[in-house]
Short mmCIF file of C-alpha atoms in Angstrom, two decimals:
data_model
loop_
_atom_site.label_atom_id
_atom_site.label_comp_id
_atom_site.label_asym_id
_atom_site.label_seq_id
_atom_site.Cartn_x
_atom_site.Cartn_y
_atom_site.Cartn_z
CA MET C 29 74.49 92.25 -1.06
CA ALA C 30 73.69 90.44 2.18
CA THR C 31 76.02 87.46 2.59
CA THR C 32 75.45 84.13 4.27
CA LYS C 33 77.99 81.80 5.82
CA THR C 34 77.02 78.15 5.71
CA ARG C 35 78.35 75.78 8.32
CA ASN C 36 77.94 72.02 8.12
CA LEU C 37 77.31 70.88 11.67
CA LYS C 38 76.23 67.74 13.48
CA GLU C 39 74.40 69.31 16.40
CA TRP C 40 72.98 72.50 17.89
CA ASP C 41 72.11 73.46 21.46
CA THR C 42 70.10 76.06 23.32
CA LEU C 43 71.66 78.74 25.51
CA HIS C 44 70.75 76.68 28.58
CA ASN C 45 71.97 73.32 27.27
CA ASN C 46 68.58 71.70 26.79
CA GLY C 47 69.94 69.68 23.87
CA PRO C 48 72.06 68.93 22.00
CA PHE C 49 69.89 68.40 18.93
CA PRO C 50 70.97 67.10 15.49
CA LEU C 51 71.59 69.59 12.68
CA LYS C 52 72.88 69.48 9.10
CA LYS C 53 73.42 73.13 8.10
CA LEU C 54 73.54 76.44 9.93
CA TYR C 55 73.05 79.66 7.96
CA ILE C 56 74.39 82.96 9.32
CA THR C 57 73.35 86.01 7.29
CA GLU C 58 75.06 89.38 7.63
CA LEU C 59 73.62 92.55 6.12
CA GLU C 60 75.32 94.63 3.49
CA GLY C 61 77.26 97.44 5.14
CA ASP C 62 75.55 100.82 5.36
CA GLY C 63 78.58 102.36 3.67
CA ASN C 64 77.79 100.38 0.51
CA MET C 65 74.01 100.48 0.91
CA PRO C 66 73.08 103.49 3.07
CA ASN C 67 69.31 103.27 2.62
CA LYS C 68 67.81 101.11 5.39
CA ILE C 69 64.87 99.95 3.30
CA ASP C 70 67.24 98.83 0.55
CA ARG C 71 69.27 96.84 3.10
CA PHE C 72 66.09 95.40 4.61
CA ASN C 73 64.82 94.24 1.19
CA ASP C 74 68.27 92.97 0.24
CA ALA C 75 68.21 90.76 3.34
CA ALA C 76 64.73 89.51 2.43
CA LYS C 77 66.02 88.53 -1.01
CA GLU C 78 68.83 86.55 0.61
CA ILE C 79 66.40 84.75 2.93
CA ARG C 80 64.23 83.84 -0.06
CA ARG C 81 67.34 82.39 -1.71
CA LEU C 82 68.07 80.26 1.35
CA ILE C 83 64.48 79.06 1.49
CA LYS C 84 64.69 78.05 -2.18
CA GLU C 85 67.97 76.23 -1.55
CA THR C 86 66.31 74.37 1.34
CA LYS C 87 63.21 73.61 -0.71
CA ASP C 88 65.29 72.26 -3.61
CA ALA C 89 67.10 69.98 -1.15
CA HIS C 90 63.72 68.69 0.14
CA GLN C 91 64.64 69.73 3.66
CA GLY C 92 63.20 71.92 6.41
CA PHE C 93 64.10 75.39 7.64
CA ARG C 94 63.87 77.16 10.99
CA ALA C 95 65.09 80.59 12.13
CA TYR C 96 66.31 81.36 15.64
CA GLY C 97 67.76 84.28 17.54
CA SER C 98 69.22 83.98 21.04
CA ALA C 99 68.41 80.27 21.52
CA TRP C 100 66.67 81.27 24.75
CA SER C 101 63.84 78.72 24.64
CA MET C 102 64.39 75.72 26.89
CA ASN C 103 63.09 73.09 24.49
CA HIS C 104 63.27 72.25 20.79
CA ILE C 105 60.81 74.86 19.50
CA ALA C 106 63.61 76.80 17.74
CA HIS C 107 65.33 73.68 16.40
CA HIS C 108 65.22 71.94 13.03
CA LYS C 109 67.16 68.80 12.24
CA ASP C 110 67.86 69.95 8.67
CA ARG C 111 68.69 73.65 8.33
CA MET C 112 68.62 76.54 10.77
CA HIS C 113 69.18 80.26 10.33
CA TYR C 114 70.80 82.52 12.94
CA ASN C 115 69.10 85.94 12.90
CA GLY C 116 71.37 87.82 15.30
CA PHE C 117 73.02 90.06 12.68
CA MET C 118 69.71 91.20 11.19
CA ASN C 119 68.97 94.26 13.31
CA ILE C 120 67.78 97.19 11.21
CA HIS C 121 65.43 99.60 12.98
CA MET C 122 63.32 102.49 11.71
CA PRO C 123 60.98 104.95 13.43
CA MET C 124 57.79 105.45 11.46
CA PRO C 125 57.22 109.11 10.59
CA ALA C 126 53.68 110.43 10.29
CA GLU C 127 53.64 110.11 6.50
CA ASN C 128 54.11 106.33 6.83
CA CYS C 129 51.09 105.89 9.08
CA HIS C 130 47.67 104.84 7.83
CA THR C 131 44.99 107.54 7.64
CA ASN C 132 42.63 105.35 9.68
CA SER C 133 45.23 104.62 12.33
CA ASN C 134 44.42 105.37 15.95
CA PHE C 135 48.06 105.06 16.98
CA ASP C 136 50.23 107.95 18.07
CA THR C 137 52.62 107.85 15.13
CA SER C 138 55.58 108.81 17.30
CA ASN C 139 55.18 105.46 19.07
CA LEU C 140 55.48 103.25 15.96
CA PHE C 141 58.82 101.59 15.09
CA LEU C 142 59.88 98.86 12.67
CA PHE C 143 62.51 96.42 13.93
CA GLU C 144 64.22 93.61 12.06
CA CYS C 145 63.90 90.11 13.48
CA GLY C 146 67.33 89.69 15.08
CA THR C 147 67.19 92.82 17.21
CA THR C 148 67.47 91.93 20.89
CA ILE C 149 65.14 93.37 23.52
CA LYS C 150 68.15 95.18 24.97
CA ARG C 151 68.88 96.88 21.65
CA VAL C 152 65.19 97.67 21.09
CA SER C 153 65.13 99.44 24.44
CA GLU C 154 68.28 101.42 23.59
CA VAL C 155 66.77 102.59 20.31
CA LEU C 156 63.47 103.53 21.91
CA SER C 157 65.17 105.35 24.79
CA ALA C 158 67.01 107.54 22.30
CA HIS C 159 63.58 108.62 21.05
CA GLY C 160 62.20 109.15 24.56
CA LYS C 161 60.19 105.91 24.33
CA SER C 162 59.94 102.54 26.06
CA LEU C 163 58.59 99.08 25.50
CA LYS C 164 55.37 98.42 27.39
CA THR C 165 56.74 95.25 29.00
CA THR C 166 59.48 92.65 28.53
CA GLY C 167 60.35 89.26 29.91
CA ALA C 168 62.44 88.93 33.06
CA SER C 169 65.59 89.88 31.13
CA ASN C 170 66.63 91.36 27.82
CA GLY C 171 68.68 88.88 25.80
CA GLN C 172 65.94 87.45 23.61
CA THR C 173 65.38 88.69 20.07
CA LEU C 174 62.13 90.49 19.39
CA ALA C 175 61.05 87.88 16.82
CA GLY C 176 61.79 85.08 19.28
CA CYS C 177 59.76 86.79 21.99
CA ILE C 178 56.62 87.14 19.94
CA SER C 179 56.95 83.69 18.35
CA THR C 180 56.83 82.00 21.76
CA GLY C 181 54.71 84.55 23.68
CA VAL C 182 57.31 85.89 26.11
CA HIS C 183 55.60 87.71 28.99
CA GLY C 184 56.47 89.97 31.87
CA SER C 185 54.29 90.51 34.90
CA ALA C 186 52.26 93.48 33.76
CA PHE C 187 48.67 92.46 34.29
CA GLN C 188 47.35 95.69 32.80
CA VAL C 189 49.56 95.48 29.68
CA GLY C 190 50.02 91.93 28.40
CA SER C 191 52.89 90.05 26.77
CA VAL C 192 55.49 91.17 24.23
CA GLN C 193 53.29 90.21 21.25
CA ASP C 194 50.46 92.37 22.55
CA TYR C 195 52.08 95.61 21.42
CA VAL C 196 52.95 94.30 17.95
CA VAL C 197 50.86 96.02 15.26
CA GLY C 198 52.47 94.74 12.05
CA LEU C 199 54.32 91.64 10.83
CA ASN C 200 56.55 91.31 7.78
CA LEU C 201 56.77 87.61 6.85
CA ILE C 202 58.78 85.72 4.24
CA ILE C 203 56.72 82.63 3.46
CA GLY C 204 58.53 81.17 0.46
CA PRO C 205 61.24 81.62 -2.19
CA ASN C 206 59.37 83.86 -4.63
CA PRO C 207 59.13 87.67 -4.74
CA ASN C 208 55.40 87.44 -4.04
CA ASP C 209 56.15 85.50 -0.85
CA VAL C 210 57.04 88.63 1.13
CA VAL C 211 53.88 89.56 3.02
CA TYR C 212 52.95 92.38 5.38
CA LEU C 213 50.17 91.65 7.91
CA GLU C 214 48.11 93.98 10.10
CA ARG C 215 44.75 93.90 11.82
CA HIS C 216 42.04 95.38 9.60
CA THR C 217 40.44 97.00 12.66
CA GLN C 218 43.75 98.63 13.66
CA PRO C 219 45.70 99.57 10.54
CA ALA C 220 49.12 101.04 11.26
CA LEU C 221 51.11 101.72 8.08
CA THR C 222 50.18 103.12 4.70
CA ASP C 223 50.02 100.91 1.63
CA THR C 224 52.73 103.08 0.12
CA PHE C 225 55.22 102.23 2.84
CA ALA C 226 54.12 98.61 3.29
CA LYS C 227 54.68 98.00 -0.43
CA LYS C 228 58.27 99.16 -0.04
CA ILE C 229 58.99 96.15 2.18
CA SER C 230 56.52 93.58 0.87
CA ALA C 231 54.81 92.27 -2.23
CA ARG C 232 51.44 91.69 -0.57
CA ILE C 233 49.54 93.53 2.14
CA ILE C 234 46.91 91.65 4.12
CA ARG C 235 44.81 93.37 6.76
CA ASN C 236 42.89 90.66 8.54
CA ASP C 237 42.42 90.45 12.31
CA HIS C 238 42.02 86.68 12.44
CA LEU C 239 45.05 85.93 10.26
CA PHE C 240 47.16 88.45 12.17
CA ASN C 241 46.17 86.99 15.54
CA ALA C 242 47.01 83.47 14.32
CA ALA C 243 50.43 84.53 13.02
CA LEU C 244 51.25 86.65 16.07
CA VAL C 245 52.38 83.72 18.24
CA GLY C 246 53.37 81.64 15.24
CA LEU C 247 55.82 79.24 16.97
CA GLY C 248 58.17 79.62 14.01
CA GLY C 249 55.58 77.92 11.84
CA PHE C 250 54.19 80.91 9.94
CA GLY C 251 57.31 81.49 7.87
CA PHE C 252 60.34 83.67 8.46
CA VAL C 253 59.42 86.62 10.68
CA HIS C 254 61.54 89.37 9.10
CA GLY C 255 60.13 92.64 10.42
CA ILE C 256 58.00 93.62 13.41
CA VAL C 257 56.16 96.92 13.82
CA ILE C 258 55.59 97.72 17.47
CA GLU C 259 53.71 100.36 19.41
CA ALA C 260 55.97 101.82 22.10
CA GLU C 261 55.00 104.39 24.74
CA PRO C 262 56.70 107.38 26.37
CA ARG C 263 59.43 106.46 28.86
CA PHE C 264 58.32 105.79 32.41
CA LEU C 265 59.87 104.75 35.70
CA LEU C 266 59.13 101.75 37.88
CA LYS C 267 59.37 101.96 41.66
CA ARG C 268 60.23 98.49 42.94
CA TYR C 269 59.58 97.11 46.40
CA VAL C 270 60.56 93.66 47.67
CA LYS C 271 58.72 92.67 50.85
CA LYS C 272 58.02 89.66 53.03
CA ILE C 273 54.34 89.17 53.71
CA ASP C 274 52.18 86.46 55.24
CA LYS C 275 51.58 83.52 52.90
CA GLU C 276 47.80 83.74 53.17
CA VAL C 277 47.84 87.42 52.31
CA ALA C 278 50.13 86.89 49.33
CA LEU C 279 47.96 84.06 47.99
CA LYS C 280 44.73 85.97 48.51
CA LEU C 281 46.23 88.80 46.44
CA ALA C 282 47.15 86.26 43.76
CA ASP C 283 43.59 84.90 43.64
CA THR C 284 41.84 88.28 43.72
CA LEU C 285 44.39 90.91 42.62
CA ASP C 286 42.37 93.16 44.92
CA PHE C 287 45.14 95.45 46.07
CA LYS C 288 42.63 98.16 46.95
CA ASN C 289 41.11 96.22 49.85
CA SER C 290 44.05 94.04 50.86
CA SER C 291 45.36 94.10 54.43
CA PHE C 292 48.82 94.48 52.86
CA LYS C 293 49.60 98.01 51.82
CA ILE C 294 52.76 99.94 51.05
CA PRO C 295 52.29 103.33 52.76
CA GLU C 296 53.87 105.22 49.86
CA GLU C 297 51.58 103.48 47.36
CA THR C 298 48.09 104.26 48.58
CA THR C 299 45.32 106.36 47.08
CA ALA C 300 44.20 109.69 48.57
CA ASP C 301 41.42 107.92 50.48
CA GLY C 302 43.82 105.37 51.98
CA PHE C 303 43.20 102.37 49.74
CA GLY C 304 46.04 100.30 48.32
CA ALA C 305 47.16 101.24 44.81
CA THR C 306 47.23 98.61 42.06
CA PRO C 307 50.80 97.90 40.90
CA TYR C 308 52.16 97.54 37.38
CA HIS C 309 53.80 94.25 38.38
CA TYR C 310 53.25 91.65 41.12
CA LYS C 311 55.44 88.58 41.61
CA VAL C 312 55.47 86.00 44.38
CA PHE C 313 58.57 83.90 45.19
CA ILE C 314 57.70 80.50 46.69
CA ASN C 315 60.06 77.96 48.22
CA GLN C 316 57.86 74.88 48.38
CA TYR C 317 60.40 73.11 50.61
CA SER C 318 60.36 75.79 53.29
CA LYS C 319 57.99 75.93 56.26
CA GLU C 320 58.40 79.68 56.69
CA PRO C 321 55.09 81.50 57.33
CA SER C 322 55.82 84.25 54.79
CA TYR C 323 56.58 84.70 51.10
CA VAL C 324 58.82 87.24 49.43
CA VAL C 325 56.84 89.40 46.99
CA GLU C 326 57.98 91.92 44.42
CA LEU C 327 55.77 94.87 43.46
CA MET C 328 56.43 97.62 40.93
CA PHE C 329 54.47 100.83 40.52
CA LYS C 330 54.52 102.93 37.38
CA LYS C 331 55.78 106.51 37.77
CA PRO C 332 56.21 109.46 35.40
CA PHE C 333 59.67 109.68 33.85
CA LYS C 334 62.17 112.12 35.28
CA THR C 335 65.94 112.30 35.02
CA ASP C 336 66.93 112.92 38.65
CA TYR C 337 66.56 109.43 40.14
CA LYS C 338 69.15 107.39 41.98
CA ASP C 339 71.22 104.95 39.92
CA PRO C 340 69.49 101.55 40.37
CA PHE C 341 72.36 99.38 39.10
CA PRO C 342 74.25 98.87 42.38
CA ILE C 343 71.17 97.09 43.75
CA ILE C 344 70.09 95.43 40.49
CA LYS C 345 73.51 93.86 39.89
CA GLN C 346 73.36 92.15 43.29
CA SER C 347 69.67 91.28 43.21
CA LEU C 348 68.90 87.58 43.17
CA TYR C 349 65.23 88.41 42.92
CA ARG C 350 65.71 89.23 39.26
CA ASP C 351 66.20 85.61 38.29
CA LEU C 352 65.78 82.48 40.38
CA ILE C 353 67.84 80.40 37.95
CA HIS C 354 70.85 82.56 38.79
CA LEU C 355 70.39 81.63 42.44
CA PHE C 356 70.41 77.92 41.62
CA THR C 357 73.40 78.00 39.34
CA LYS C 358 75.38 79.76 42.05
CA MET C 359 74.31 77.15 44.60
CA ALA C 360 74.94 74.23 42.27
CA GLU C 361 78.50 75.43 41.63
CA LYS C 362 79.29 74.53 45.25
CA CYS C 363 78.22 70.93 44.83
CA PRO C 364 77.29 70.35 41.18
CA LYS C 365 76.74 66.58 41.40
CA SER C 366 74.62 66.54 44.51
CA ILE C 367 70.93 67.23 43.97
CA PRO C 368 70.16 65.99 47.51
CA TRP C 369 72.57 68.60 48.87
CA LEU C 370 70.88 71.31 46.83
CA VAL C 371 67.41 70.31 47.99
CA LYS C 372 68.65 70.26 51.58
CA GLN C 373 69.76 73.85 51.14
CA LEU C 374 66.37 74.70 49.66
CA ARG C 375 64.71 73.55 52.88
CA LYS C 376 66.56 76.33 54.63
CA THR C 377 65.94 80.04 54.22
CA ILE C 378 67.84 80.53 50.96
CA LEU C 379 66.33 83.71 49.60
CA PRO C 380 68.49 86.74 50.34
CA THR C 381 67.63 89.65 52.58
CA VAL C 382 64.81 91.77 51.23
CA ASP C 383 66.21 94.36 48.85
CA ASP C 384 66.25 98.08 49.28
CA GLU C 385 63.66 100.00 47.31
CA LEU C 386 64.78 101.23 43.93
CA ILE C 387 63.48 103.13 40.94
CA GLY C 388 64.49 102.82 37.30
CA THR C 389 63.29 102.50 33.74
CA LEU C 390 61.89 99.26 32.36
CA PRO C 391 65.19 98.26 30.66
CA GLU C 392 67.14 99.10 33.81
CA ILE C 393 64.92 96.98 36.07
CA PHE C 394 64.70 94.05 33.61
CA TRP C 395 68.39 94.07 32.79
CA ASP C 396 70.96 91.58 31.53
CA ALA C 397 70.45 87.92 32.46
CA PRO C 398 73.37 86.97 34.71
CA TYR C 399 73.47 83.26 33.91
CA GLN C 400 74.21 80.82 31.16
CA GLY C 401 74.56 77.08 31.18
CA PRO C 402 72.34 74.17 32.18
CA ALA C 403 68.94 75.24 33.48
CA PHE C 404 65.33 74.19 33.30
CA ALA C 405 62.08 76.13 33.56
CA CYS C 406 58.55 74.75 33.65
CA SER C 407 55.83 77.37 33.38
CA VAL C 408 52.08 76.80 33.37
CA GLY C 409 49.38 79.42 32.95
CA VAL C 410 46.13 79.28 34.92
CA ASP C 411 43.33 81.74 35.53
CA HIS C 412 44.60 83.87 38.40
CA LYS C 413 41.51 82.88 40.40
CA ASN C 414 43.00 79.35 40.50
CA SER C 415 46.47 80.56 41.52
CA SER C 416 46.62 79.27 45.07
CA LYS C 417 44.86 76.00 44.25
CA ALA C 418 47.23 75.24 41.37
CA LEU C 419 50.23 76.18 43.48
CA LYS C 420 49.26 73.80 46.28
CA LEU C 421 48.73 70.93 43.84
CA LEU C 422 52.09 71.42 42.13
CA ALA C 423 53.96 72.12 45.37
CA ASP C 424 52.54 68.90 46.83
CA LEU C 425 53.57 67.05 43.67
CA THR C 426 57.10 68.42 43.97
CA ASN C 427 57.37 67.55 47.66
CA ASN C 428 55.71 64.14 47.52
CA GLU C 429 57.09 62.80 44.22
CA GLY C 430 60.23 64.91 43.95
CA PRO C 431 62.51 66.39 44.98
CA ILE C 432 63.12 68.76 42.11
CA PRO C 433 66.10 71.18 42.21
CA GLY C 434 64.06 74.34 41.75
CA ILE C 435 61.47 76.55 43.40
CA PHE C 436 58.31 78.37 42.35
CA ALA C 437 57.27 81.87 41.43
CA MET C 438 54.04 83.50 40.26
CA ARG C 439 53.67 86.28 37.72
CA PHE C 440 50.44 87.81 36.39
CA VAL C 441 49.74 88.86 32.80
CA LYS C 442 46.85 90.48 30.94
CA GLN C 443 44.99 88.42 28.35
CA THR C 444 46.42 88.25 24.83
CA LYS C 445 44.58 88.42 21.50
CA ALA C 446 47.01 85.95 19.89
CA THR C 447 45.20 82.76 18.88
CA LEU C 448 47.78 80.50 20.52
CA GLY C 449 49.00 82.91 23.17
CA PHE C 450 49.30 80.96 26.42
CA THR C 451 48.26 84.04 28.42
CA LYS C 452 44.70 83.29 27.33
CA PHE C 453 42.81 83.87 30.59
CA PRO C 454 41.42 87.33 31.49
CA ILE C 455 44.44 87.61 33.78
CA THR C 456 46.80 84.65 33.59
CA CYS C 457 48.87 83.54 36.55
CA MET C 458 52.12 82.12 35.20
CA LEU C 459 53.17 79.54 37.76
CA GLU C 460 56.88 78.98 37.18
CA ILE C 461 59.32 76.34 38.43
CA ASP C 462 62.93 77.35 37.73
CA GLY C 463 66.15 75.55 38.61
CA VAL C 464 69.18 73.62 37.42
CA LEU C 465 69.00 70.67 35.05
CA TRP C 466 69.38 67.25 36.63
CA LYS C 467 69.73 63.67 35.49
CA LYS C 468 67.24 60.96 36.37
CA THR C 469 68.33 58.68 39.19
CA ARG C 470 66.80 55.83 41.14
CA LYS C 471 65.33 58.35 43.57
CA ILE C 472 64.62 61.31 41.30
CA MET C 473 62.25 61.30 38.32
CA SER C 474 63.34 62.83 35.00
CA LEU C 475 62.39 66.32 33.88
CA THR C 476 60.04 64.85 31.25
CA GLU C 477 58.38 62.68 33.88
CA TYR C 478 57.99 65.66 36.19
CA SER C 479 56.54 67.71 33.32
CA LYS C 480 54.10 64.89 32.54
CA ARG C 481 52.98 64.75 36.16
CA ILE C 482 52.31 68.51 36.13
CA ILE C 483 49.94 67.99 33.20
CA GLU C 484 48.27 64.98 34.81
CA VAL C 485 47.76 66.66 38.18
CA LEU C 486 46.18 69.78 36.70
CA LYS C 487 43.92 67.70 34.45
CA GLN C 488 42.87 65.39 37.28
CA ASN C 489 41.85 68.39 39.37
CA ASN C 490 39.96 70.11 36.52
CA ILE C 491 42.13 73.22 36.43
CA PRO C 492 42.28 74.71 32.91
CA PHE C 493 45.88 75.51 32.02
CA THR C 494 48.33 76.39 29.30
CA ILE C 495 52.10 75.90 29.07
CA HIS C 496 54.73 78.46 28.05
CA TRP C 497 55.78 77.53 24.51
CA GLY C 498 59.44 78.23 25.24
CA LYS C 499 59.75 76.19 28.42
CA ASN C 500 60.29 72.56 29.40
CA SER C 501 57.34 70.19 29.22
CA ASP C 502 56.23 66.80 27.95
CA TRP C 503 55.35 68.27 24.58
CA SER C 504 54.46 64.84 23.15
CA TYR C 505 51.70 64.36 25.73
CA PRO C 506 48.63 63.12 23.77
CA GLN C 507 46.20 65.86 22.70
CA LEU C 508 47.99 68.40 24.91
CA VAL C 509 47.39 71.48 22.74
CA ASN C 510 43.76 70.52 22.12
CA HIS C 511 43.25 70.28 25.87
CA MET C 512 44.91 73.65 26.49
CA PHE C 513 43.23 75.68 23.75
CA GLY C 514 40.31 73.59 22.52
CA ALA C 515 40.07 71.67 19.26
CA SER C 516 38.25 74.55 17.53
CA THR C 517 41.01 77.07 18.30
CA ILE C 518 43.71 74.65 17.16
CA LYS C 519 41.81 74.01 13.92
CA THR C 520 41.52 77.77 13.37
CA TRP C 521 45.27 78.30 13.82
CA LYS C 522 46.09 75.43 11.46
CA SER C 523 43.59 76.68 8.87
CA TYR C 524 45.09 80.17 8.72
CA ARG C 525 48.62 78.77 8.62
CA ASN C 526 47.88 76.40 5.77
CA ALA C 527 45.91 79.00 3.83
CA LEU C 528 48.82 81.43 4.04
CA LEU C 529 51.71 79.02 3.41
CA GLY C 530 50.26 76.21 1.32
CA ASP C 531 51.15 72.56 1.92
CA GLU C 532 54.74 72.69 0.62
CA MET C 533 55.86 75.70 2.67
CA ALA C 534 53.89 74.57 5.73
CA ALA C 535 55.95 71.38 5.63
CA LEU C 536 59.22 73.28 5.11
CA PHE C 537 58.57 75.50 8.15
CA SER C 538 57.46 72.60 10.36
CA ASN C 539 59.82 70.99 12.84
CA ASP C 540 59.78 68.24 15.46
CA PHE C 541 58.17 70.55 18.02
CA LEU C 542 55.20 71.22 15.74
CA HIS C 543 54.96 67.52 14.92
CA ASP C 544 55.19 66.51 18.60
CA THR C 545 52.34 68.85 19.48
CA GLY C 546 50.27 67.88 16.43
CA LEU C 547 50.31 71.44 15.10
CA ALA C 548 52.15 70.50 11.91
CA GLU C 549 49.55 67.97 10.80
CA LYS C 550 46.92 69.15 8.36
CA ASP C 551 43.42 68.00 9.25
CA MET C 552 42.01 65.61 6.66
CA ASN C 553 38.92 67.76 6.10
CA MET C 554 40.84 71.02 5.94
CA ASP C 555 40.41 72.73 2.59
CA VAL C 556 42.50 75.76 1.70
CA ASP C 557 40.12 78.69 1.97
CA GLU C 558 41.40 81.79 0.18
CA ASP C 559 38.93 83.91 2.15
CA LEU C 560 40.99 83.25 5.28
CA ILE C 561 43.88 85.26 3.87
CA ALA C 562 41.84 87.98 2.20
CA SER C 563 42.39 91.59 3.18
CA LEU C 564 39.30 92.83 5.00
#
């Protein structure tokens, strides 16, 4: 039997010290050993039974419940003041053989895998690599759990691929304490698994595009995400270049993504007729305090997999381009109490010498995060056509009303189908501000005030935007989610959530984050419509 340790605590914190937040109980569930229960499906279902027991215990205590993995989010989205569950020991994985795949499936069955919620991106990549496969994209590093990534919409910078949730094809949810509360969801237009297999891990199967898309970026509010079926792809290599280019050229590329006709070309990455090739990944590093005429840009081009490539780790381990927060934590260590000193350093040329070129697999390039400890990250999404305009507005805000101990970067991501995916534009530019946490002083506004000003400036200048669900922001800003997604979309998400969970379980799986954003509140005229959760 799966066993759970219960710890009575007073507080909980994120990996990057964005709390602490109050807490009453922490659950830590460990699976039955494979020596005692060798069948993976039996262990998977045994764990589901234990989670249902914990949900019942929470329900009987009239309290709330929230699961978390690596505590990577830099706000309170993963937190609940009552009871929390640590998923890190729940890491079963199974390839899906052809006999488990739906007869109407268009997927290459060798690319389908089932992972349990607590499996980290690093471990997912190790499993897939052993099968000659790879994830399509990841975030900037690999420490997050797969369930955490999809729940908050973690993205990379693959503007022809999308975010982590965009290669998920099936969700196994536990939405209550009863046996019938274990549900398997898929899109009806893209079925993946057979009923025979799905029934082995669930009591109900629902194939419904709209319900699936609503649950896909569920913010922890659609129940306990237990299993995730993903579509991988054959392993590939990424050739990475880090270059300095003129600011105007870099920003024009951001606004147009027209690499074919750009004046900037990498000689090795051109087409046969001499045009620039379109990369897999494009990122711009921006020091808003610097007057330098150029930006550092990172480009990656997808290459066929081969085994005889140079080991990339000697460069990757030393590369500060992997993560700007690492740069700031190293700088802050020299003078941790002096934000003015840090900003003074930012006005200099702080980015390191442009890296050598390297080639590696996706999990090698997007490797272990090198930092822990206090950090902040604000991240807004805009249509890439508004990239340079939004950057100027927020850079001016930071210079004129700051200073803020962080600098900017841009990444570009293909549109998601998830109802509340923040990469909602045809290609979304994620405009990121990363740095070290600071305390409000007489001369420096607070992080919440800065986050509020970001919202106000973008609204005042009529730039549609979204905000990364796992990052810092003024999440209590009035009508924020309605402004970002539209009242109709928010109503749709709430309707599917309430139809699936019912009022009692919707309340149990709500937390302060959902209340702050207004997503926990049921609309007065919202009737539970069983058709919303019908299999189509």
